[in-house]
Amino acid sequence: MNTTRSKSLFQTASKYIPGGVNSPVRAFKSVGGDPIFIQKAKGAYMYDEDGNRFIDYIASWGPMIMGHAFEPVVKAIQERVENSTSFGAPTELEIQLAQLICESIPNVDRVRMVNSGTEATMSAIRLARGFTGKEKVIKFAGCYHGHGDSFLIKAGSGAVTLGHPSSPGVTKGTAKDTLLAEYNDLLGVKELVEANKGEIAALIIEPIPGNMGCILPEEGFLEGLREICTQENIILIFDEVMTGFRLGFGGAQQALGIEADLVTYGKVIGAGMPVGAYAGREDIMEFIAPNGPVYQAGTLSGNPIAMVAGLTLLQYLKDHPQVYDELDQKCHTIQNGLESILPETGLPWTINRKGSMISLHFTNESVRDFDSAGKGANEHFKKFFHGMLKRGVYLPPSAYESWFLSHPLSKEDIEHTLESARLTFREMQ
Ligand SMILES: *Cc1c(COP(=O)(O)O)cnc(C)c1O
């Protein structure tokens, strides 16, 4: 694979941009080698600056659920952009997107738009603190909630990929208000709540984590959290930035049948434009400014181009629910394929999957929390990543990330992916 131009672009980028990238996991640090610079993408394919084509399993880390340059979204943006890109005053589009979300998600009465998943979780936590008058929050090791200070304590995703799950620059004062629990450990949460009785404002969790690979909740775990939060007046926040509108229109809440008090969104909600949102019950959400005392604002929040992109994609997904079944089928085919190849390879492996999120961990242990996810972050993964890349299959460059499927993936694409995996595994033995 020729990567001359990408290499040269990375050298130049590194002179002007810290580490040559604007978000760390793009830098390929944990898998080695230089990042690939993308020129364009269409459907399930990305094309780099050297003219290589890749089957894309990142999908912009989730938003491109209908594939790149999805025509209805492109058209809507093109039409709208003529009317200016931002006003700093309300538009009807904001109502349409908010209404669509509130009418589709049973426990969501109000939604506030922001510009990223990070902003959504930061704001949700502030709101939970303001609403309950309490200060501490519980988060789970390996769950990633963006780069807000309170969350960079054993965070997943890029933070752990680069070996800084807890970042310098976060003050001791902030860190002491974040209590850390282990995913799938209900007893541990009960003990934390007992030890901090009456002090916990919120419990934030990726209901189905995708930032330490894909991990599934064990029976009773999330139900137990729901019960504790209700009993102890703790705001339960489901961070659905990854799972929202991906595991189904109603996200993990719908897939699991559990309702949180606040929900955060990002990724799919903006169709690839910078959008996040937090949403929930009326009494909590009305606590935000201008009606309530908890301040949160954004010059570009509810941006008309971002709103029309999100609205067009969400409306399409709502009108075509079969998309979710078809994505599930495609991902199932990949899982089945890998499961039939892997036993012959002698490699250690575990596969976790929910809907169109899947992760392959090079360990024989079951992967159910942050520690067990770490067992798969090894040399096997690096070799696997590069073996797939050179065969034209672009996987997330980290053992801690879920793959994201997009709807335009064809039968041939999936066959090529599985054949590439077979050849790569052979090289790895
Ligand atoms: C990606 C992600 C975030 C952060 O969103 P950004 O838009 O990158 O700030 C937060 N929570 C989860 C679960 C995510 O997957």
Short mmCIF file of C-alpha atoms and ligand atoms in Angstrom, two decimals:
data_model
loop_
_atom_site.label_atom_id
_atom_site.label_comp_id
_atom_site.label_asym_id
_atom_site.label_seq_id
_atom_site.Cartn_x
_atom_site.Cartn_y
_atom_site.Cartn_z
CA MET A 1 0.00 0.00 0.00
CA ASN A 2 1.44 3.37 -1.04
CA THR A 3 1.20 5.93 1.75
CA THR A 4 3.72 8.49 0.51
CA ARG A 5 1.41 11.44 0.54
CA SER A 6 -0.13 10.58 3.94
CA LYS A 7 3.37 10.31 5.41
CA SER A 8 4.38 13.69 4.05
CA LEU A 9 1.12 15.32 5.19
CA PHE A 10 1.63 13.92 8.68
CA GLN A 11 5.12 15.44 8.82
CA THR A 12 3.78 18.84 7.84
CA ALA A 13 0.76 18.51 10.15
CA SER A 14 3.08 17.78 13.08
CA LYS A 15 4.74 21.17 12.62
CA TYR A 16 1.53 23.08 13.14
CA ILE A 17 -0.89 20.83 15.03
CA PRO A 18 0.03 19.14 18.34
CA GLY A 19 0.86 15.54 17.45
CA GLY A 20 -0.32 16.26 13.91
CA VAL A 21 -3.96 15.56 14.77
CA ASN A 22 -6.95 17.30 16.29
CA SER A 23 -8.10 14.29 18.32
CA PRO A 24 -5.52 11.91 19.81
CA VAL A 25 -6.75 8.46 18.77
CA ARG A 26 -6.37 9.44 15.11
CA ALA A 27 -2.59 9.47 15.51
CA PHE A 28 -2.17 5.62 15.40
CA LYS A 29 0.06 5.89 18.51
CA SER A 30 -1.15 2.66 20.08
CA VAL A 31 -0.91 0.59 16.88
CA GLY A 32 2.27 2.18 15.52
CA GLY A 33 2.81 3.72 12.11
CA ASP A 34 1.60 7.01 10.69
CA PRO A 35 -2.04 8.05 10.31
CA ILE A 36 -3.75 7.90 6.93
CA PHE A 37 -4.99 11.24 5.60
CA ILE A 38 -8.46 11.01 4.11
CA GLN A 39 -9.48 12.89 1.01
CA LYS A 40 -13.11 11.86 0.61
CA ALA A 41 -15.65 9.18 1.40
CA LYS A 42 -18.84 7.82 -0.07
CA GLY A 43 -21.11 5.12 1.32
CA ALA A 44 -19.03 2.52 3.16
CA TYR A 45 -15.73 3.58 1.55
CA MET A 46 -13.06 6.09 2.47
CA TYR A 47 -10.38 7.20 0.03
CA ASP A 48 -7.03 8.49 1.23
CA GLU A 49 -4.69 11.09 -0.26
CA ASP A 50 -2.67 8.35 -1.99
CA GLY A 51 -5.74 6.99 -3.75
CA ASN A 52 -6.20 3.89 -1.57
CA ARG A 53 -9.74 2.75 -0.87
CA PHE A 54 -10.83 1.43 2.52
CA ILE A 55 -13.96 -0.26 3.78
CA ASP A 56 -14.74 2.03 6.68
CA TYR A 57 -15.48 0.50 10.11
CA ILE A 58 -15.07 3.80 11.95
CA ALA A 59 -17.91 5.70 10.27
CA SER A 60 -16.59 8.92 11.84
CA TRP A 61 -16.81 7.02 15.19
CA GLY A 62 -20.50 6.44 14.70
CA PRO A 63 -22.34 9.28 12.96
CA MET A 64 -22.15 7.82 9.43
CA ILE A 65 -24.68 5.12 10.19
CA MET A 66 -26.17 5.57 6.68
CA GLY A 67 -22.72 5.81 5.12
CA HIS A 68 -20.71 8.81 3.98
CA ALA A 69 -22.17 11.62 1.91
CA PHE A 70 -25.66 10.20 2.43
CA GLU A 71 -27.64 11.95 -0.28
CA PRO A 72 -30.63 13.25 1.70
CA VAL A 73 -28.24 14.81 4.25
CA VAL A 74 -25.96 16.32 1.60
CA LYS A 75 -28.94 17.83 -0.22
CA ALA A 76 -30.46 19.25 2.95
CA ILE A 77 -27.17 20.90 3.90
CA GLN A 78 -26.67 22.31 0.40
CA GLU A 79 -30.13 23.85 0.35
CA ARG A 80 -29.88 25.27 3.81
CA VAL A 81 -26.38 26.73 3.60
CA GLU A 82 -27.52 29.42 1.15
CA ASN A 83 -29.49 31.02 4.00
CA SER A 84 -26.33 31.63 6.06
CA THR A 85 -24.50 29.29 8.40
CA SER A 86 -25.43 30.76 11.78
CA PHE A 87 -27.66 33.40 13.36
CA GLY A 88 -27.30 33.21 17.13
CA ALA A 89 -31.10 33.44 17.25
CA PRO A 90 -33.71 30.67 17.30
CA THR A 91 -34.85 28.82 14.18
CA GLU A 92 -37.76 26.51 13.39
CA LEU A 93 -35.32 23.71 12.58
CA GLU A 94 -34.34 23.47 16.25
CA ILE A 95 -37.98 22.85 17.19
CA GLN A 96 -38.36 20.18 14.53
CA LEU A 97 -35.36 18.20 15.74
CA ALA A 98 -36.28 18.62 19.42
CA GLN A 99 -39.87 17.58 18.72
CA LEU A 100 -38.78 14.50 16.81
CA ILE A 101 -36.59 13.42 19.73
CA CYS A 102 -39.12 14.21 22.49
CA GLU A 103 -41.93 12.43 20.65
CA SER A 104 -39.81 9.33 19.99
CA ILE A 105 -38.08 8.78 23.34
CA PRO A 106 -40.63 8.09 26.09
CA ASN A 107 -38.76 9.59 29.05
CA VAL A 108 -37.52 12.67 27.21
CA ASP A 109 -39.68 15.80 27.58
CA ARG A 110 -37.05 18.44 26.79
CA VAL A 111 -33.78 18.43 24.88
CA ARG A 112 -31.00 21.05 24.85
CA MET A 113 -28.61 21.07 21.87
CA VAL A 114 -24.88 21.57 22.30
CA ASN A 115 -21.88 21.12 20.00
CA SER A 116 -20.28 17.84 21.09
CA GLY A 117 -20.73 14.79 23.25
CA THR A 118 -18.26 16.28 25.71
CA GLU A 119 -20.39 19.37 26.17
CA ALA A 120 -23.48 17.21 26.60
CA THR A 121 -22.04 15.15 29.47
CA MET A 122 -20.41 18.17 31.17
CA SER A 123 -23.70 20.03 31.09
CA ALA A 124 -25.71 17.02 32.26
CA ILE A 125 -23.47 16.62 35.29
CA ARG A 126 -23.71 20.31 36.17
CA LEU A 127 -27.48 20.11 35.85
CA ALA A 128 -27.63 17.00 38.07
CA ARG A 129 -25.53 18.78 40.71
CA GLY A 130 -27.61 21.93 40.53
CA PHE A 131 -30.87 20.01 40.64
CA THR A 132 -29.98 17.74 43.57
CA GLY A 133 -27.80 20.19 45.51
CA LYS A 134 -25.20 17.42 45.85
CA GLU A 135 -21.66 17.31 44.41
CA LYS A 136 -20.23 13.83 43.92
CA VAL A 137 -20.66 11.71 40.82
CA ILE A 138 -20.09 8.03 40.18
CA LYS A 139 -18.48 6.98 36.91
CA PHE A 140 -17.25 3.60 35.72
CA ALA A 141 -13.69 2.64 34.85
CA GLY A 142 -13.29 2.40 31.08
CA CYS A 143 -16.42 4.41 30.30
CA TYR A 144 -15.61 7.47 28.24
CA HIS A 145 -17.74 10.57 28.54
CA GLY A 146 -15.65 13.05 26.56
CA HIS A 147 -12.80 15.13 27.92
CA GLY A 148 -14.53 17.07 30.69
CA ASP A 149 -12.38 17.25 33.85
CA SER A 150 -14.76 15.19 35.99
CA PHE A 151 -14.61 12.29 33.55
CA LEU A 152 -10.88 11.96 32.94
CA ILE A 153 -10.54 9.53 35.79
CA LYS A 154 -9.84 6.07 34.36
CA ALA A 155 -11.52 7.10 31.14
CA GLY A 156 -11.84 4.76 28.16
CA SER A 157 -11.42 5.42 24.43
CA GLY A 158 -8.48 7.58 23.28
CA ALA A 159 -7.50 8.46 26.85
CA VAL A 160 -6.69 4.87 27.78
CA THR A 161 -5.46 4.04 24.28
CA LEU A 162 -2.64 6.53 24.79
CA GLY A 163 -1.96 5.37 28.34
CA HIS A 164 -3.43 8.43 30.08
CA PRO A 165 -6.75 7.22 31.41
CA SER A 166 -6.42 9.90 34.08
CA SER A 167 -5.06 13.19 32.78
CA PRO A 168 -2.65 15.65 34.39
CA GLY A 169 -4.31 19.05 34.58
CA VAL A 170 -7.39 17.74 36.38
CA THR A 171 -7.29 19.25 39.87
CA LYS A 172 -7.36 17.13 43.02
CA GLY A 173 -10.52 18.97 44.00
CA THR A 174 -12.30 17.83 40.85
CA ALA A 175 -10.92 14.30 41.05
CA LYS A 176 -12.14 13.80 44.61
CA ASP A 177 -15.72 14.45 43.55
CA THR A 178 -15.60 11.64 40.98
CA LEU A 179 -16.12 8.23 42.55
CA LEU A 180 -14.96 5.29 40.49
CA ALA A 181 -16.86 2.01 40.15
CA GLU A 182 -16.31 -1.08 38.00
CA TYR A 183 -18.73 -1.88 35.19
CA ASN A 184 -20.93 -4.91 35.96
CA ASP A 185 -20.12 -4.65 39.69
CA LEU A 186 -23.39 -3.73 41.38
CA LEU A 187 -22.10 -4.57 44.85
CA GLY A 188 -19.23 -2.13 44.40
CA VAL A 189 -21.70 0.63 43.54
CA LYS A 190 -23.82 -0.19 46.60
CA GLU A 191 -20.74 0.14 48.80
CA LEU A 192 -19.77 3.47 47.22
CA VAL A 193 -23.26 4.83 47.74
CA GLU A 194 -23.26 3.65 51.38
CA ALA A 195 -19.87 5.24 52.02
CA ASN A 196 -21.01 8.55 50.50
CA LYS A 197 -24.59 8.59 51.71
CA GLY A 198 -26.53 11.71 50.72
CA GLU A 199 -23.60 13.18 48.77
CA ILE A 200 -24.00 11.69 45.31
CA ALA A 201 -25.66 13.88 42.69
CA ALA A 202 -25.37 11.62 39.67
CA LEU A 203 -24.33 8.28 38.34
CA ILE A 204 -23.17 8.43 34.73
CA ILE A 205 -22.67 5.33 32.63
CA GLU A 206 -22.47 4.13 29.05
CA PRO A 207 -25.35 1.64 29.37
CA ILE A 208 -23.62 -0.50 26.75
CA PRO A 209 -20.02 0.69 26.79
CA GLY A 210 -18.30 1.10 23.45
CA ASN A 211 -15.15 2.83 24.64
CA MET A 212 -13.38 -0.22 26.05
CA GLY A 213 -14.47 -2.30 23.11
CA CYS A 214 -18.11 -3.26 23.21
CA ILE A 215 -19.21 -4.56 26.60
CA LEU A 216 -22.59 -5.94 27.59
CA PRO A 217 -24.39 -5.38 30.88
CA GLU A 218 -24.89 -8.55 32.90
CA GLU A 219 -28.35 -9.44 34.05
CA GLY A 220 -29.65 -7.15 36.77
CA PHE A 221 -26.72 -4.73 36.68
CA LEU A 222 -28.41 -1.72 35.06
CA GLU A 223 -31.74 -2.57 36.70
CA GLY A 224 -29.91 -2.51 40.03
CA LEU A 225 -28.36 0.86 39.27
CA ARG A 226 -31.79 2.23 38.35
CA GLU A 227 -33.15 1.06 41.69
CA ILE A 228 -30.30 2.52 43.74
CA CYS A 229 -30.57 5.87 41.97
CA THR A 230 -34.31 6.07 42.56
CA GLN A 231 -33.91 5.16 46.23
CA GLU A 232 -31.05 7.53 46.90
CA ASN A 233 -32.26 10.48 44.82
CA ILE A 234 -29.29 10.13 42.46
CA ILE A 235 -29.75 11.33 38.88
CA LEU A 236 -29.12 8.37 36.58
CA ILE A 237 -27.43 9.61 33.40
CA PHE A 238 -27.20 7.27 30.43
CA ASP A 239 -24.45 8.49 28.15
CA GLU A 240 -25.88 7.45 24.79
CA VAL A 241 -23.48 9.51 22.69
CA MET A 242 -22.42 6.25 21.04
CA THR A 243 -25.52 4.06 21.39
CA GLY A 244 -28.20 6.70 20.79
CA PHE A 245 -29.99 6.24 17.43
CA ARG A 246 -27.49 3.44 16.68
CA LEU A 247 -28.76 0.42 18.63
CA GLY A 248 -32.24 1.39 17.47
CA PHE A 249 -33.95 4.75 17.31
CA GLY A 250 -34.47 4.66 21.09
CA GLY A 251 -30.85 3.70 21.74
CA ALA A 252 -29.82 1.53 24.67
CA GLN A 253 -32.78 2.68 26.77
CA GLN A 254 -35.14 1.08 24.29
CA ALA A 255 -32.93 -1.95 23.63
CA LEU A 256 -32.67 -2.70 27.36
CA GLY A 257 -36.02 -1.38 28.55
CA ILE A 258 -34.52 0.87 31.22
CA GLU A 259 -35.17 4.59 31.56
CA ALA A 260 -32.58 7.04 32.81
CA ASP A 261 -33.31 10.48 34.31
CA LEU A 262 -31.04 12.27 31.86
CA VAL A 263 -29.68 11.06 28.54
CA THR A 264 -26.77 12.48 26.56
CA TYR A 265 -26.47 12.25 22.79
CA GLY A 266 -23.87 13.01 20.13
CA LYS A 267 -22.43 11.32 17.05
CA VAL A 268 -25.47 10.03 15.06
CA ILE A 269 -27.63 12.96 16.23
CA GLY A 270 -25.53 15.36 14.13
CA ALA A 271 -25.04 13.18 11.03
CA GLY A 272 -21.34 14.11 11.05
CA MET A 273 -21.79 17.77 12.00
CA PRO A 274 -20.62 18.88 15.47
CA VAL A 275 -23.71 18.22 17.60
CA GLY A 276 -24.44 16.90 21.05
CA ALA A 277 -27.52 17.05 23.24
CA TYR A 278 -28.74 16.34 26.71
CA ALA A 279 -32.29 15.49 27.43
CA GLY A 280 -34.68 14.24 30.06
CA ARG A 281 -37.63 14.82 32.31
CA GLU A 282 -39.29 18.20 32.29
CA ASP A 283 -38.75 19.01 35.98
CA ILE A 284 -35.00 18.42 35.71
CA MET A 285 -34.52 20.04 32.30
CA GLU A 286 -36.46 23.17 33.27
CA PHE A 287 -33.73 23.76 35.86
CA ILE A 288 -31.47 24.99 33.04
CA ALA A 289 -31.14 28.67 32.09
CA PRO A 290 -33.04 30.71 31.01
CA ASN A 291 -35.94 29.19 33.03
CA GLY A 292 -33.77 27.71 35.76
CA PRO A 293 -30.64 28.68 37.66
CA VAL A 294 -28.13 26.20 36.14
CA TYR A 295 -26.20 28.05 33.47
CA GLN A 296 -25.33 26.52 30.12
CA ALA A 297 -25.03 28.26 26.77
CA GLY A 298 -23.46 28.04 23.31
CA THR A 299 -22.85 30.58 20.55
CA LEU A 300 -23.20 27.91 17.86
CA SER A 301 -25.60 25.57 19.68
CA GLY A 302 -28.53 24.53 17.49
CA ASN A 303 -26.60 25.68 14.44
CA PRO A 304 -28.95 25.53 11.43
CA ILE A 305 -26.61 23.48 9.21
CA ALA A 306 -25.99 20.99 12.00
CA MET A 307 -29.69 20.85 12.83
CA VAL A 308 -30.80 20.21 9.27
CA ALA A 309 -28.21 17.46 8.91
CA GLY A 310 -29.28 15.78 12.16
CA LEU A 311 -32.96 16.24 11.48
CA THR A 312 -32.70 14.72 8.00
CA LEU A 313 -30.78 11.69 9.23
CA LEU A 314 -32.96 11.06 12.28
CA GLN A 315 -36.16 11.47 10.28
CA TYR A 316 -34.82 8.97 7.75
CA LEU A 317 -33.93 6.48 10.50
CA LYS A 318 -37.34 6.92 12.11
CA ASP A 319 -39.08 6.32 8.78
CA HIS A 320 -36.89 3.30 7.95
CA PRO A 321 -36.66 1.21 11.13
CA GLN A 322 -35.62 -1.79 9.04
CA VAL A 323 -32.19 -0.12 8.81
CA TYR A 324 -31.52 -1.31 12.35
CA ASP A 325 -32.46 -4.92 11.62
CA GLU A 326 -30.33 -4.87 8.49
CA LEU A 327 -27.36 -3.44 10.37
CA ASP A 328 -27.81 -6.10 13.04
CA GLN A 329 -27.82 -8.77 10.32
CA LYS A 330 -24.65 -7.42 8.72
CA CYS A 331 -22.87 -7.31 12.05
CA HIS A 332 -24.12 -10.80 12.88
CA THR A 333 -22.63 -12.06 9.62
CA ILE A 334 -19.27 -10.55 10.57
CA GLN A 335 -19.44 -12.07 14.03
CA ASN A 336 -20.36 -15.51 12.65
CA GLY A 337 -17.60 -15.29 10.07
CA LEU A 338 -14.94 -14.39 12.60
CA GLU A 339 -16.17 -17.04 15.01
CA SER A 340 -15.81 -19.69 12.36
CA ILE A 341 -12.28 -18.61 11.38
CA LEU A 342 -10.75 -17.85 14.77
CA PRO A 343 -10.75 -21.31 16.40
CA GLU A 344 -8.39 -22.63 13.69
CA THR A 345 -5.86 -19.85 14.24
CA GLY A 346 -4.64 -20.73 17.72
CA LEU A 347 -5.03 -17.05 18.68
CA PRO A 348 -6.78 -16.11 21.92
CA TRP A 349 -10.07 -14.36 21.20
CA THR A 350 -13.35 -13.06 22.54
CA ILE A 351 -16.01 -11.26 20.53
CA ASN A 352 -18.59 -8.92 22.05
CA ARG A 353 -21.44 -7.50 20.03
CA LYS A 354 -24.66 -5.56 20.34
CA GLY A 355 -26.46 -4.52 17.16
CA SER A 356 -24.00 -2.75 14.88
CA MET A 357 -21.31 -2.40 17.57
CA ILE A 358 -18.76 -5.22 17.71
CA SER A 359 -15.29 -5.74 19.15
CA LEU A 360 -12.72 -8.49 18.83
CA HIS A 361 -10.47 -8.86 21.87
CA PHE A 362 -7.33 -10.98 21.65
CA THR A 363 -7.88 -12.73 24.98
CA ASN A 364 -9.70 -15.90 25.93
CA GLU A 365 -11.13 -14.33 29.05
CA SER A 366 -14.63 -12.97 28.96
CA VAL A 367 -14.47 -9.20 28.52
CA ARG A 368 -16.92 -7.63 30.96
CA ASP A 369 -15.16 -4.61 32.46
CA PHE A 370 -12.14 -2.33 32.12
CA ASP A 371 -9.57 -4.80 33.48
CA SER A 372 -10.63 -7.66 31.25
CA ALA A 373 -10.78 -5.28 28.24
CA GLY A 374 -7.13 -4.42 28.89
CA LYS A 375 -6.10 -8.06 28.33
CA GLY A 376 -6.83 -7.65 24.61
CA ALA A 377 -4.71 -4.50 24.18
CA ASN A 378 -1.63 -6.36 23.00
CA GLU A 379 0.73 -7.08 20.09
CA HIS A 380 -1.92 -9.25 18.42
CA PHE A 381 -4.20 -6.26 18.09
CA LYS A 382 -1.50 -4.09 16.48
CA LYS A 383 -0.70 -6.77 13.92
CA PHE A 384 -4.37 -7.36 13.25
CA PHE A 385 -5.03 -3.65 12.72
CA HIS A 386 -2.18 -3.23 10.22
CA GLY A 387 -2.92 -6.49 8.42
CA MET A 388 -6.49 -5.35 7.86
CA LEU A 389 -5.48 -1.80 6.89
CA LYS A 390 -3.12 -2.95 4.17
CA ARG A 391 -5.94 -5.12 2.78
CA GLY A 392 -8.22 -2.10 2.58
CA VAL A 393 -10.18 -2.55 5.80
CA TYR A 394 -10.05 0.47 8.10
CA LEU A 395 -10.72 -0.54 11.72
CA PRO A 396 -10.52 1.80 14.72
CA PRO A 397 -6.79 2.10 15.56
CA SER A 398 -7.24 1.00 19.18
CA ALA A 399 -8.04 -2.22 21.02
CA TYR A 400 -10.38 -0.18 23.23
CA GLU A 401 -12.78 0.89 20.50
CA SER A 402 -15.86 -0.71 19.09
CA TRP A 403 -16.15 -1.05 15.33
CA PHE A 404 -19.04 0.89 13.83
CA LEU A 405 -20.91 -0.54 10.90
CA SER A 406 -22.70 1.56 8.35
CA HIS A 407 -25.74 0.56 6.36
CA PRO A 408 -24.23 0.65 2.84
CA LEU A 409 -21.78 -2.19 3.71
CA SER A 410 -22.44 -4.78 1.02
CA LYS A 411 -22.26 -8.56 1.08
CA GLU A 412 -19.03 -8.28 -0.93
CA ASP A 413 -17.58 -5.78 1.54
CA ILE A 414 -18.29 -8.15 4.40
CA GLU A 415 -16.80 -11.07 2.46
CA HIS A 416 -13.70 -9.00 1.75
CA THR A 417 -13.48 -8.09 5.44
CA LEU A 418 -13.69 -11.74 6.51
CA GLU A 419 -11.21 -12.87 3.86
CA SER A 420 -8.82 -10.12 4.97
CA ALA A 421 -9.22 -11.29 8.56
CA ARG A 422 -8.45 -14.89 7.54
CA LEU A 423 -5.25 -13.83 5.75
CA THR A 424 -4.24 -11.48 8.58
CA PHE A 425 -4.75 -14.15 11.27
CA ARG A 426 -2.54 -16.48 9.22
CA GLU A 427 0.22 -13.85 9.21
CA MET A 428 -0.16 -13.38 12.95
CA GLN A 429 0.37 -17.04 13.91
C1 LIG B 1 -17.62 9.98 21.71
C2 LIG B 1 -18.20 9.94 23.05
C3 LIG B 1 -18.26 11.08 23.88
C4 LIG B 1 -17.60 12.37 23.49
O1 LIG B 1 -18.19 12.98 22.40
P1 LIG B 1 -17.35 14.11 21.60
O2 LIG B 1 -18.30 14.57 20.57
O3 LIG B 1 -16.13 13.43 21.09
O4 LIG B 1 -17.01 15.18 22.59
C5 LIG B 1 -18.93 10.98 25.08
N1 LIG B 1 -19.50 9.83 25.48
C6 LIG B 1 -19.45 8.72 24.72
C7 LIG B 1 -20.13 7.49 25.19
C8 LIG B 1 -18.78 8.74 23.51
O5 LIG B 1 -18.71 7.61 22.79
#
